[in-house]
């Protein structure tokens, strides 16, 4: 048990303590030597408490101890015999169905649209598709608010369409995973409707209903602005919603909820679905009594209350149960979306011996210290490099990580790194080379294979996302509309939700009518059609890189070792499997950089083709944002 008598090093030795301290150090841009040096590491917490009295009150320490003492387990430091399931060697491709392809001319992407593009997907060489939600939903949060888990949203098509899609994906040797959104349902779900209609309903316990009498039940805030509680005046009750007010949280402590969810998961797996991505799955277990969030923590990370549910008391148990009662019966794959968790928590959720999740999506790589998604800043790739070095230095053979930096919730990475259009192509290629040669399982988001960048939205009327709309309203009051809009433009999730850029026609080959979220501008030369015609396109290089990944086991299974770690703006690593050794090197800047690692006998497997032609072999410098891959002699 961690208590006042414990020393700093005892706290740092616990997985949660380590993750929390590492996160604070990261924000302060300090190395962990600040903690591991004997002077600090031997301090008693009671002393630290005194030293930090002005910033951290008793409530903070109470929450911190509670969190630390929750987790008795430690990540396993090895696995002599790691397994090689398909998903460790696969490349996943995420489809945002609303924006992929519209088959019936209503401006909304649908299942038959996806079916019509399966040849394209197969031609990319990707192994598995992940579909964002296509279930019946009133679309308050684009399908992440599910009304009926076993029905298809009208706009998406029918269950027959889905069955055909699944069959056709399998016929092409690919796999399909779905999105499982079970932290919350829609308020229009039958369970919630029953619960709301009758206080005596058994479904009342499926959610968090609290009496209205004394005002807000606690101080938790919603990720989509405002308090996390919706008030129903007729009944004088509140319900908890961590996301929009139309997304009430399910009460996982109530066993029938867990049973119904397991049954629903089996129902889909029985259809032949290959697995699921589990939406905000680390939020499902809330601290008993739903106590107030600590003010200091709220001030640090804005999401008041989060320490009470982001790695809750029964999280590990609920995941194990769900795996045993559904996933394992079908040998199905699972990747958990786990915002906020750190490296060690991730290992506890996805270690091979743990039997919880296969993989997690951790988000620490998306923003450097002190930044968050809505900040307008340039992302320094040296930070991404440091992140992967840290992870791969720490992970054991019992762990496997997901590799990604784009999805439907985040702006395009190229725009964050360097929005100068002159660098777009090479930067996009370099990021692809990175994604596809880093150790772990890559997840590509639709359009990433084209080098997509952010959209030129001009006002709040151009965006559709509930998060952005709510946040704009909140910010406008504080800052005025102009500066509120600048913030929305930097971070809006709609940058990546515009229709896929299939061709150069007015509807971009996505639809014959105006899309539900129009692209504000044509992006000439960057469509699929244009890139198919260009052997030096990002798309062409994506396929080249995919082919290399298929050809060389080292790129999929190989160990990773980093070289010249300290060299600024330069990132290089070896991947090795048995006798096969591959060197990958990147220039992380827009200036040329000395190429330092390859030996003369190494065979160049990949670089931007135009560069290779122009400069020939034996060049001494890497050009701006150049990636090079060699087979070592
Ligand atoms: O996102 C969860 C999440 O915490 C964030 O990444 C989210 O984008 C939010 O903006 C935090 O401010 C998942 C889904 O990926 C997202 O699309 C959903 O809106 C959300 O859960 C609710 O289901
Ligand atoms: Ca449609």
XYZ file of C-alpha atoms in Angstrom, residues 232 333 386 404 436 537:
6
model
C -34.798 15.719 -16.784
C -9.354 -9.571 -32.186
C 11.275 10.190 -28.563
C -0.942 5.270 -35.689
C 4.807 0.866 -42.087
C 2.569 9.688 -56.082
